[in-house]
Coordinates of C-alpha atoms in Angstrom, one line a residue:
Y1 CA 85.3 106.6 100.6
L2 CA 87.2 109.7 99.5
D3 CA 90.4 110.5 97.6
K4 CA 92.6 112.1 100.3
E5 CA 94.0 114.8 98.0
T6 CA 90.8 115.8 96.1
N7 CA 88.0 114.8 98.6
K8 CA 86.2 113.3 95.7
V9 CA 84.1 110.1 96.2
V10 CA 86.1 107.1 94.9
S11 CA 83.6 104.3 95.9
K12 CA 79.9 103.9 96.7
Q13 CA 79.1 104.7 100.3
V14 CA 77.7 102.1 102.7
V15 CA 74.6 103.2 104.6
Q16 CA 73.3 101.2 107.5
T17 CA 70.0 102.0 109.2
V18 CA 68.9 100.9 112.6
E19 CA 65.2 101.7 113.4
Y20 CA 63.7 102.0 116.8
H21 CA 60.0 102.2 117.6
R22 CA 57.7 102.3 120.6
T23 CA 54.0 101.8 121.0
A24 CA 52.2 104.3 123.2
I25 CA 49.0 103.3 125.1
V26 CA 46.7 106.3 125.4
D27 CA 43.4 106.6 127.3
K28 CA 40.7 106.8 124.6
V29 CA 38.5 109.0 126.6
T30 CA 40.9 111.5 128.2
G31 CA 43.8 111.3 125.7
E32 CA 46.2 110.8 128.6
L33 CA 49.4 108.8 128.0
L34 CA 49.2 105.7 130.2
G35 CA 52.5 104.1 129.2
Y36 CA 54.0 101.9 126.5
D37 CA 53.5 98.4 125.2
S38 CA 56.8 96.5 124.9
D39 CA 55.6 93.0 124.1
G40 CA 52.8 93.6 121.6
D41 CA 49.8 92.7 123.8
E42 CA 48.3 96.2 123.6
S43 CA 48.6 96.7 127.4
V44 CA 51.0 99.0 129.4
D45 CA 54.2 97.2 130.2
V46 CA 56.5 100.2 130.7
T47 CA 55.8 103.7 131.9
N48 CA 59.2 105.2 131.3
G49 CA 59.3 106.1 127.6
N50 CA 63.1 105.8 127.4
E51 CA 62.8 102.1 128.3
A52 CA 60.1 101.4 125.7
W53 CA 62.2 101.7 122.6
L54 CA 62.4 98.4 120.6
T55 CA 64.4 97.4 117.5
N56 CA 65.0 94.2 115.5
N57 CA 68.8 95.0 115.3
A58 CA 70.6 97.4 117.5
N59 CA 74.0 97.2 115.8
W60 CA 75.7 98.8 112.8
E61 CA 77.5 95.8 111.2
K62 CA 81.3 95.6 110.5
V63 CA 82.2 96.9 107.0
T64 CA 85.4 96.1 105.2
S65 CA 86.7 99.0 103.1
P66 CA 86.9 98.1 99.4
D67 CA 90.2 97.3 97.6
L68 CA 90.7 100.1 95.1
S69 CA 94.2 99.1 94.0
S70 CA 93.0 98.4 90.5
D71 CA 92.1 102.1 90.4
G72 CA 95.6 103.1 91.5
Y73 CA 94.9 103.6 95.2
G74 CA 96.9 102.3 98.1
E75 CA 95.5 100.9 101.4
P76 CA 92.5 102.7 103.0
S77 CA 93.0 104.8 106.1
I78 CA 90.5 102.5 107.9
P79 CA 90.7 99.0 106.5
T80 CA 87.6 97.8 108.6
V81 CA 84.9 99.9 110.3
G82 CA 84.0 97.8 113.3
E83 CA 80.6 96.8 114.5
K84 CA 78.9 99.3 116.8
A85 CA 76.1 98.9 119.2
T86 CA 73.4 101.7 119.2
N87 CA 70.5 102.7 121.3
Y88 CA 67.5 105.0 120.7
S89 CA 69.5 108.1 121.4
T90 CA 72.5 107.3 119.1
K91 CA 73.1 110.1 116.6
D92 CA 73.6 109.5 112.9
T93 CA 77.3 108.8 112.4
S94 CA 79.5 109.1 109.4
V95 CA 82.9 107.4 109.0
V96 CA 85.1 108.8 106.3
V97 CA 87.7 106.4 104.8
Y98 CA 90.5 108.1 102.8
Y99 CA 92.5 106.6 99.9
T100 CA 95.7 108.0 98.5
K101 CA 96.8 107.5 94.9
E102 CA 99.9 105.5 94.6
K103 CA 102.8 107.5 93.0
E104 CA 104.0 106.1 89.7
I105 CA 107.7 105.4 89.6
T106 CA 109.3 106.7 86.5
P107 CA 112.8 105.8 85.5
S108 CA 115.3 108.6 86.1
A109 CA 117.6 110.1 83.5
P110 CA 121.1 108.8 83.4
T111 CA 123.4 110.6 85.8
S112 CA 127.1 111.3 85.7
E113 CA 127.5 108.2 87.9
S114 CA 125.9 105.9 85.3
K115 CA 128.4 103.7 83.6
T116 CA 128.5 102.0 80.3
I117 CA 130.8 99.1 79.9
V118 CA 132.1 98.4 76.4
S119 CA 134.0 95.3 75.5
T120 CA 135.7 95.2 72.1
S121 CA 137.9 92.7 70.4
I122 CA 140.1 93.8 67.6
G123 CA 141.7 91.2 65.4
K124 CA 142.8 91.3 61.7
T125 CA 140.9 94.1 60.0
N126 CA 140.5 95.3 56.5
S127 CA 140.2 98.9 55.5
G128 CA 137.1 100.7 56.8
T129 CA 136.5 98.4 59.8
Q130 CA 138.0 100.9 62.3
S131 CA 135.3 103.5 61.4
N132 CA 132.7 100.7 62.0
V133 CA 134.1 100.2 65.6
V134 CA 133.8 103.9 66.3
A135 CA 130.2 104.0 64.9
K136 CA 129.3 101.0 67.2
L137 CA 130.8 102.7 70.2
K138 CA 128.8 105.9 69.4
N139 CA 125.6 103.8 69.2
L140 CA 126.2 102.5 72.7
L141 CA 126.0 106.0 74.2
P142 CA 122.6 107.2 75.6
K143 CA 120.8 109.7 73.4
T144 CA 120.5 112.4 76.1
G145 CA 121.3 115.4 73.9
E146 CA 124.3 116.2 76.2
S147 CA 127.9 115.8 75.2
S148 CA 129.8 113.0 76.9
G149 CA 133.4 112.4 77.8
F150 CA 132.8 108.9 76.4
S151 CA 132.4 110.2 72.8
I152 CA 135.8 111.8 73.1
F153 CA 137.2 108.5 74.4
A154 CA 135.6 106.7 71.5
T155 CA 137.1 109.1 69.0
I156 CA 140.6 108.8 70.4
L157 CA 140.3 105.0 70.5
G158 CA 139.2 105.0 66.9
A159 CA 142.1 107.2 65.9
V160 CA 144.6 105.0 67.8
I161 CA 143.1 101.9 66.0
I162 CA 143.5 103.6 62.6
V163 CA 147.1 104.6 63.4
L164 CA 147.9 101.1 64.6
G165 CA 146.3 99.7 61.5
I166 CA 148.4 102.0 59.2
M167 CA 151.6 101.1 61.2
G168 CA 150.8 97.4 60.8
L169 CA 150.4 97.9 57.0
I170 CA 153.7 99.7 56.8
I171 CA 155.5 97.1 58.9
R172 CA 154.0 94.3 56.7
R173 CA 155.1 96.0 53.5
K174 CA 158.6 96.4 54.8
K175 CA 158.7 92.7 55.7
E176 CA 157.4 91.8 52.2
K177 CA 160.2 93.9 50.6
D178 CA 162.9 92.3 52.7

């Protein structure tokens, strides 16, 4: 089980062994090979050595690849290595299963298409409140280190509010004099 990018081992390997054996019957006097015992009775049952191989289990069992998601890996390249029948001439086989690290998703920086919606309500105010509105509007801006057209808008809005406030005071004083 390898990391696809680094080829480093990411999980313990699974090793399955299938053992074959055969029992040869040899003439004790001449040393000549007489054949093979295939049923354990110490007599020749088979003369062809390729037919004499015996095993208790001739299969490599099915193996499910481990779930490595807790280590940040996605699905394995081979989810399950299937069972495989072997015989005496089967060569050693390795199956490599690759895992790929999942990419972390990081939030992107605000773009020019990002929008901030500001809703304000202006009623009766006392002196100094207009500057508080401008300060609140500035605090709503993202702190990106870049200038924004919104800060210009907020400054103009603040100036308009101050002018309207002054005009309201002037109109009120005129009414009070009349």
